[in-house]
Amino acid sequence: MEYLIIDAHAHLWEELKGSVAGKKVQSLGGGKAHFMGETKQMMPPYMVDGKNSVETLISNMDYARVAAAVITQEYIDGNQNQYVLESKQKFLGRLFVCGLAEVRKEGFITEIENMIEQGFDGIKIPAQWLTSLPERVFLTNKEMMSSFKLMEENNVILSIDLAPGDEQVPEMKEVIQEHPNLKIAIGHFGMANRPHWKKQIKLAENKNVRIESGGITWLFHNEFYPYPGAIKAIKEAIDLVGVDKLMWGSDYPRTMTAITYTMSHDFVLKTKELTLYEKKQFLGENAREFYGFTNLRPLEYVKNMVED
């Protein structure tokens, strides 16, 4: 069976220049970076100059037979708004791009208004960083709710990552109740394998909420491929909200420090624990419908040199 594969959680950056918890994130070359006081291998070693380019992503997508990708953002990487907009124009039809909102400081609604005018498809809020600020930022504060109303009125999708567990779930429930027509994609598969992760999954009981699996191979990295625990989590989420509310994501390129891009979805393709329909919906069809991709088709397989 030919599958349409869409990555619902990938990253791009022209220059790694982020900041979290008051500490800078800076590329050291060779895929390494200074992060939270340590040297980390934050990207594959072939990204020698610290640049995570759209050309490299598209090449990886073609090789892994990924037809399209949703470009999300993170405070770790720094604001890449201009670069992701340029990338979308360079590869029309293959990228859905989210602008990064700096909601850690007041006055961000003007920034969101500008991003909507610029033509961003979605707005990203890495909300997991908001709970540990010296003065916590709540998703239900006045400026946040006004921003969500703007997004709802302009059919702009909210891409959001939440803190592990259910700490921000009550806030999200209020957001969903107040803005029932706001389309929301919750990242990192609800931080599966952390305590109370299913409470994040159950937010997708609401009609406009979806869960994407960006980073699930990171969450289960101790198992390594073929990630039986991740498959189990996917099956449990299907039982909770149905497969049509779930989408595959890779968290490219961070997860590519341990595996290849192909491996990030191959463990789903090859498992016997999911039906053909479940694989089809999870790997691409749900994302195609939710993000509004058009004119996509499964990509042709190109044999490797090592194959007969």
Short mmCIF file of C-alpha atoms in Angstrom, two decimals:
data_model
loop_
_atom_site.label_atom_id
_atom_site.label_comp_id
_atom_site.label_asym_id
_atom_site.label_seq_id
_atom_site.Cartn_x
_atom_site.Cartn_y
_atom_site.Cartn_z
CA MET A 1 0.00 0.00 0.00
CA GLU A 2 1.25 3.48 -0.90
CA TYR A 3 1.05 5.95 1.99
CA LEU A 4 0.85 9.72 1.83
CA ILE A 5 3.28 10.79 4.55
CA ILE A 6 3.15 14.26 6.11
CA ASP A 7 5.40 15.42 8.93
CA ALA A 8 3.33 17.45 11.41
CA HIS A 9 6.34 18.60 13.48
CA ALA A 10 9.62 19.68 11.88
CA HIS A 11 12.02 22.58 12.47
CA LEU A 12 14.11 24.95 10.36
CA TRP A 13 16.59 27.61 11.35
CA GLU A 14 19.03 29.84 9.54
CA GLU A 15 21.07 30.43 12.69
CA LEU A 16 20.69 28.75 16.07
CA LYS A 17 20.26 31.66 18.47
CA GLY A 18 17.73 30.71 21.13
CA SER A 19 17.29 31.44 24.80
CA VAL A 20 15.48 29.48 27.53
CA ALA A 21 15.51 29.74 31.31
CA GLY A 22 17.64 32.87 30.97
CA LYS A 23 20.42 30.98 29.18
CA LYS A 24 21.50 31.33 25.55
CA VAL A 25 21.51 28.44 23.11
CA GLN A 26 24.37 28.76 20.64
CA SER A 27 25.80 26.55 17.89
CA LEU A 28 29.32 25.21 18.43
CA GLY A 29 29.66 23.59 15.00
CA GLY A 30 29.50 19.96 13.97
CA GLY A 31 25.90 19.71 15.13
CA LYS A 32 26.81 20.58 18.72
CA ALA A 33 25.40 23.45 20.71
CA HIS A 34 25.72 25.13 24.08
CA PHE A 35 22.43 24.34 25.85
CA MET A 36 21.47 24.88 29.51
CA GLY A 37 25.10 25.04 30.59
CA GLU A 38 26.15 21.90 28.71
CA THR A 39 27.45 20.89 25.31
CA LYS A 40 24.75 18.89 23.53
CA GLN A 41 24.58 17.18 20.15
CA MET A 42 21.46 19.09 19.12
CA MET A 43 21.48 18.27 15.42
CA PRO A 44 23.07 15.70 13.11
CA PRO A 45 26.84 16.12 12.73
CA TYR A 46 26.50 16.81 9.00
CA MET A 47 24.93 20.18 9.91
CA VAL A 48 28.49 21.41 10.36
CA ASP A 49 27.76 25.15 10.36
CA GLY A 50 24.79 25.00 12.74
CA LYS A 51 22.36 25.86 9.95
CA ASN A 52 19.27 23.67 9.61
CA SER A 53 18.45 24.60 6.03
CA VAL A 54 15.26 24.06 4.08
CA GLU A 55 17.26 22.50 1.24
CA THR A 56 18.57 19.81 3.60
CA LEU A 57 15.08 19.21 4.97
CA ILE A 58 13.54 18.84 1.51
CA SER A 59 16.32 16.46 0.49
CA ASN A 60 15.63 14.35 3.58
CA MET A 61 11.89 14.49 2.89
CA ASP A 62 12.39 13.28 -0.67
CA TYR A 63 14.60 10.42 0.50
CA ALA A 64 12.20 9.40 3.29
CA ARG A 65 9.15 9.81 1.00
CA VAL A 66 7.64 12.60 3.09
CA ALA A 67 5.39 14.66 0.84
CA ALA A 68 4.95 17.73 3.06
CA ALA A 69 5.88 19.10 6.47
CA VAL A 70 4.57 21.48 9.11
CA ILE A 71 7.33 23.83 10.25
CA THR A 72 6.96 24.55 13.93
CA GLN A 73 9.33 26.58 16.11
CA GLU A 74 10.90 26.57 19.58
CA TYR A 75 12.46 29.17 21.87
CA ILE A 76 15.53 26.90 21.96
CA ASP A 77 16.22 27.76 18.32
CA GLY A 78 15.37 31.46 18.37
CA ASN A 79 12.93 33.32 16.18
CA GLN A 80 13.13 32.00 12.61
CA ASN A 81 10.02 33.72 11.25
CA GLN A 82 11.61 35.36 8.23
CA TYR A 83 13.49 32.22 7.23
CA VAL A 84 10.50 29.88 7.42
CA LEU A 85 8.37 32.30 5.36
CA GLU A 86 11.10 32.41 2.70
CA SER A 87 11.34 28.62 2.83
CA LYS A 88 7.61 28.25 2.22
CA GLN A 89 7.84 30.41 -0.89
CA LYS A 90 10.83 28.45 -2.16
CA PHE A 91 9.00 25.11 -1.92
CA LEU A 92 5.37 26.04 -2.49
CA GLY A 93 2.83 23.41 -1.52
CA ARG A 94 5.18 21.34 0.61
CA LEU A 95 5.49 23.46 3.76
CA PHE A 96 2.93 24.76 6.25
CA VAL A 97 4.72 27.33 8.42
CA CYS A 98 4.13 28.54 11.96
CA GLY A 99 5.37 31.87 13.26
CA LEU A 100 6.96 31.96 16.72
CA ALA A 101 5.21 34.19 19.24
CA GLU A 102 7.29 35.61 22.09
CA VAL A 103 4.60 35.25 24.71
CA ARG A 104 7.07 35.31 27.61
CA LYS A 105 6.78 39.11 27.56
CA GLU A 106 3.73 41.35 27.52
CA GLY A 107 2.71 43.06 24.29
CA PHE A 108 2.96 40.00 22.04
CA ILE A 109 -0.52 40.42 20.55
CA THR A 110 0.87 43.05 18.18
CA GLU A 111 3.44 40.52 17.05
CA ILE A 112 0.70 37.96 16.41
CA GLU A 113 -1.34 40.50 14.44
CA ASN A 114 1.71 41.14 12.26
CA MET A 115 2.33 37.43 11.71
CA ILE A 116 -1.26 36.92 10.60
CA GLU A 117 -0.89 39.81 8.14
CA GLN A 118 2.38 38.34 6.85
CA GLY A 119 0.62 35.13 5.90
CA PHE A 120 1.76 32.61 8.48
CA ASP A 121 -0.39 29.48 8.42
CA GLY A 122 -0.11 28.95 12.17
CA ILE A 123 1.27 30.43 15.37
CA LYS A 124 3.56 28.41 17.63
CA ILE A 125 3.59 28.71 21.42
CA PRO A 126 6.17 26.54 23.24
CA ALA A 127 4.05 26.73 26.38
CA GLN A 128 6.11 24.23 28.36
CA TRP A 129 8.55 27.06 29.13
CA LEU A 130 5.86 29.33 30.60
CA THR A 131 5.32 27.45 33.86
CA SER A 132 8.88 27.95 35.17
CA LEU A 133 9.24 31.67 34.49
CA PRO A 134 9.86 33.95 37.52
CA GLU A 135 6.30 35.15 36.89
CA ARG A 136 4.29 32.34 35.31
CA VAL A 137 2.40 33.15 32.12
CA PHE A 138 -1.02 31.52 31.97
CA LEU A 139 -2.64 30.50 28.69
CA THR A 140 -5.86 32.03 29.95
CA ASN A 141 -4.62 35.57 30.64
CA LYS A 142 -6.32 38.44 28.84
CA GLU A 143 -3.67 38.96 26.14
CA MET A 144 -3.48 35.24 25.39
CA MET A 145 -7.25 34.90 25.03
CA SER A 146 -7.39 37.97 22.78
CA SER A 147 -4.65 36.44 20.64
CA PHE A 148 -6.52 33.15 20.37
CA LYS A 149 -9.62 35.06 19.29
CA LEU A 150 -7.61 36.72 16.50
CA MET A 151 -6.33 33.34 15.35
CA GLU A 152 -9.81 31.84 15.49
CA GLU A 153 -11.27 34.69 13.40
CA ASN A 154 -8.50 34.42 10.79
CA ASN A 155 -8.45 30.60 10.54
CA VAL A 156 -4.85 30.46 11.80
CA ILE A 157 -3.90 27.23 13.56
CA LEU A 158 -2.44 27.20 17.07
CA SER A 159 0.54 24.85 17.38
CA ILE A 160 1.35 24.34 21.04
CA ASP A 161 3.58 22.18 23.23
CA LEU A 162 2.53 21.74 26.84
CA ALA A 163 4.46 21.03 30.02
CA PRO A 164 4.69 17.31 30.90
CA GLY A 165 1.64 15.90 32.58
CA ASP A 166 -1.61 17.75 33.22
CA GLU A 167 -0.31 21.02 34.67
CA GLN A 168 -1.61 23.13 31.77
CA VAL A 169 -4.58 20.94 30.84
CA PRO A 170 -7.14 23.01 32.82
CA GLU A 171 -5.93 26.14 31.02
CA MET A 172 -6.25 24.42 27.65
CA LYS A 173 -9.77 23.28 28.48
CA GLU A 174 -10.74 26.89 29.12
CA VAL A 175 -9.10 28.03 25.87
CA ILE A 176 -10.98 25.35 23.92
CA GLN A 177 -14.28 26.24 25.59
CA GLU A 178 -13.90 29.97 24.89
CA HIS A 179 -12.65 29.47 21.31
CA PRO A 180 -14.43 26.37 19.98
CA ASN A 181 -13.54 27.11 16.34
CA LEU A 182 -9.81 27.57 16.96
CA LYS A 183 -7.89 24.69 15.38
CA ILE A 184 -5.25 23.41 17.80
CA ALA A 185 -2.39 20.95 17.31
CA ILE A 186 -0.82 19.71 20.55
CA GLY A 187 2.78 18.55 20.15
CA HIS A 188 5.04 15.83 21.51
CA PHE A 189 2.13 13.37 21.70
CA GLY A 190 1.08 14.85 25.02
CA MET A 191 4.52 13.97 26.42
CA ALA A 192 3.65 10.28 26.27
CA ASN A 193 5.27 8.11 28.97
CA ARG A 194 5.24 11.00 31.47
CA PRO A 195 2.71 10.85 34.35
CA HIS A 196 -0.85 11.91 33.40
CA TRP A 197 0.03 12.23 29.69
CA LYS A 198 -3.34 10.84 28.65
CA LYS A 199 -5.06 13.94 30.01
CA GLN A 200 -3.36 15.90 27.23
CA ILE A 201 -4.47 13.30 24.68
CA LYS A 202 -8.07 13.57 25.87
CA LEU A 203 -8.12 17.25 24.90
CA ALA A 204 -8.58 15.89 21.37
CA GLU A 205 -12.09 14.79 22.31
CA ASN A 206 -12.92 18.34 21.19
CA LYS A 207 -13.71 18.64 17.48
CA ASN A 208 -10.90 21.05 16.49
CA VAL A 209 -8.06 19.60 18.55
CA ARG A 210 -5.43 17.20 17.19
CA ILE A 211 -2.39 15.49 18.72
CA GLU A 212 0.89 15.19 16.79
CA SER A 213 3.71 12.85 17.64
CA GLY A 214 6.74 15.09 17.11
CA GLY A 215 9.44 13.86 19.49
CA ILE A 216 7.88 10.51 20.35
CA THR A 217 11.09 8.68 19.39
CA TRP A 218 12.92 11.00 21.80
CA LEU A 219 10.46 10.17 24.58
CA PHE A 220 11.11 6.46 24.05
CA HIS A 221 14.78 6.76 23.08
CA ASN A 222 15.90 4.23 25.71
CA GLU A 223 14.02 1.52 23.79
CA PHE A 224 15.41 2.54 20.42
CA TYR A 225 13.99 1.33 17.11
CA PRO A 226 11.36 -0.14 16.58
CA TYR A 227 10.00 1.67 19.68
CA PRO A 228 7.43 -0.80 21.04
CA GLY A 229 6.53 1.62 23.83
CA ALA A 230 5.75 4.35 21.32
CA ILE A 231 3.51 1.99 19.35
CA LYS A 232 1.75 1.07 22.59
CA ALA A 233 1.22 4.77 23.35
CA ILE A 234 -0.22 5.34 19.86
CA LYS A 235 -2.63 2.44 20.35
CA GLU A 236 -3.68 3.77 23.76
CA ALA A 237 -4.31 7.21 22.25
CA ILE A 238 -6.40 5.62 19.49
CA ASP A 239 -8.51 3.93 22.16
CA LEU A 240 -8.99 7.29 23.91
CA VAL A 241 -9.84 9.67 21.05
CA GLY A 242 -9.78 7.68 17.79
CA VAL A 243 -7.07 7.49 15.16
CA ASP A 244 -8.53 10.39 13.15
CA LYS A 245 -7.40 12.84 15.87
CA LEU A 246 -3.72 11.74 15.72
CA MET A 247 -0.90 12.81 13.38
CA TRP A 248 2.68 11.66 12.85
CA GLY A 249 5.54 14.10 13.46
CA SER A 250 9.30 13.64 13.55
CA ASP A 251 10.77 16.59 15.50
CA TYR A 252 13.38 16.89 12.74
CA PRO A 253 16.33 17.47 13.04
CA ARG A 254 16.81 16.97 16.79
CA THR A 255 15.67 13.34 16.75
CA MET A 256 17.98 12.68 13.80
CA THR A 257 20.94 12.66 16.20
CA ALA A 258 19.89 9.09 17.11
CA ILE A 259 18.05 7.77 14.04
CA THR A 260 17.52 8.55 10.38
CA TYR A 261 14.54 10.53 9.13
CA THR A 262 13.18 7.37 7.50
CA MET A 263 13.36 5.48 10.80
CA SER A 264 11.24 8.16 12.46
CA HIS A 265 8.18 6.87 10.58
CA ASP A 266 9.37 3.42 9.50
CA PHE A 267 8.62 1.93 12.93
CA VAL A 268 4.96 2.86 12.32
CA LEU A 269 4.93 1.56 8.76
CA LYS A 270 6.35 -1.82 9.73
CA THR A 271 4.51 -2.53 12.97
CA LYS A 272 1.88 -5.27 12.97
CA GLU A 273 0.09 -3.63 15.91
CA LEU A 274 -1.72 -1.05 13.76
CA THR A 275 -4.18 -1.63 10.92
CA LEU A 276 -3.59 -0.38 7.38
CA TYR A 277 -6.30 2.25 7.92
CA GLU A 278 -4.72 3.42 11.18
CA LYS A 279 -1.32 3.77 9.51
CA LYS A 280 -2.79 5.66 6.57
CA GLN A 281 -4.63 8.15 8.74
CA PHE A 282 -1.84 8.62 11.28
CA LEU A 283 0.99 9.00 8.78
CA GLY A 284 -0.60 11.55 6.49
CA GLU A 285 -4.30 11.68 5.78
CA ASN A 286 -5.24 13.33 9.08
CA ALA A 287 -2.58 16.03 8.60
CA ARG A 288 -3.62 16.59 4.99
CA GLU A 289 -7.18 17.32 6.09
CA PHE A 290 -6.32 19.31 9.23
CA TYR A 291 -3.67 21.60 7.71
CA GLY A 292 -5.34 21.87 4.31
CA PHE A 293 -2.60 20.46 2.10
CA THR A 294 -3.65 19.99 -1.52
CA ASN A 295 -2.28 18.25 -4.62
CA LEU A 296 -0.04 15.89 -2.66
CA ARG A 297 0.75 12.33 -3.62
CA PRO A 298 2.86 9.52 -2.17
CA LEU A 299 6.49 9.92 -3.23
CA GLU A 300 8.22 7.32 -5.36
CA TYR A 301 10.71 5.01 -3.67
CA VAL A 302 14.28 5.35 -4.91
CA LYS A 303 16.49 2.30 -4.30
CA ASN A 304 19.68 2.68 -2.31
CA MET A 305 23.04 1.77 -3.80
CA VAL A 306 23.32 -1.16 -1.37
CA GLU A 307 20.09 -2.71 -2.64
CA ASP A 308 20.00 -5.25 -5.47
#
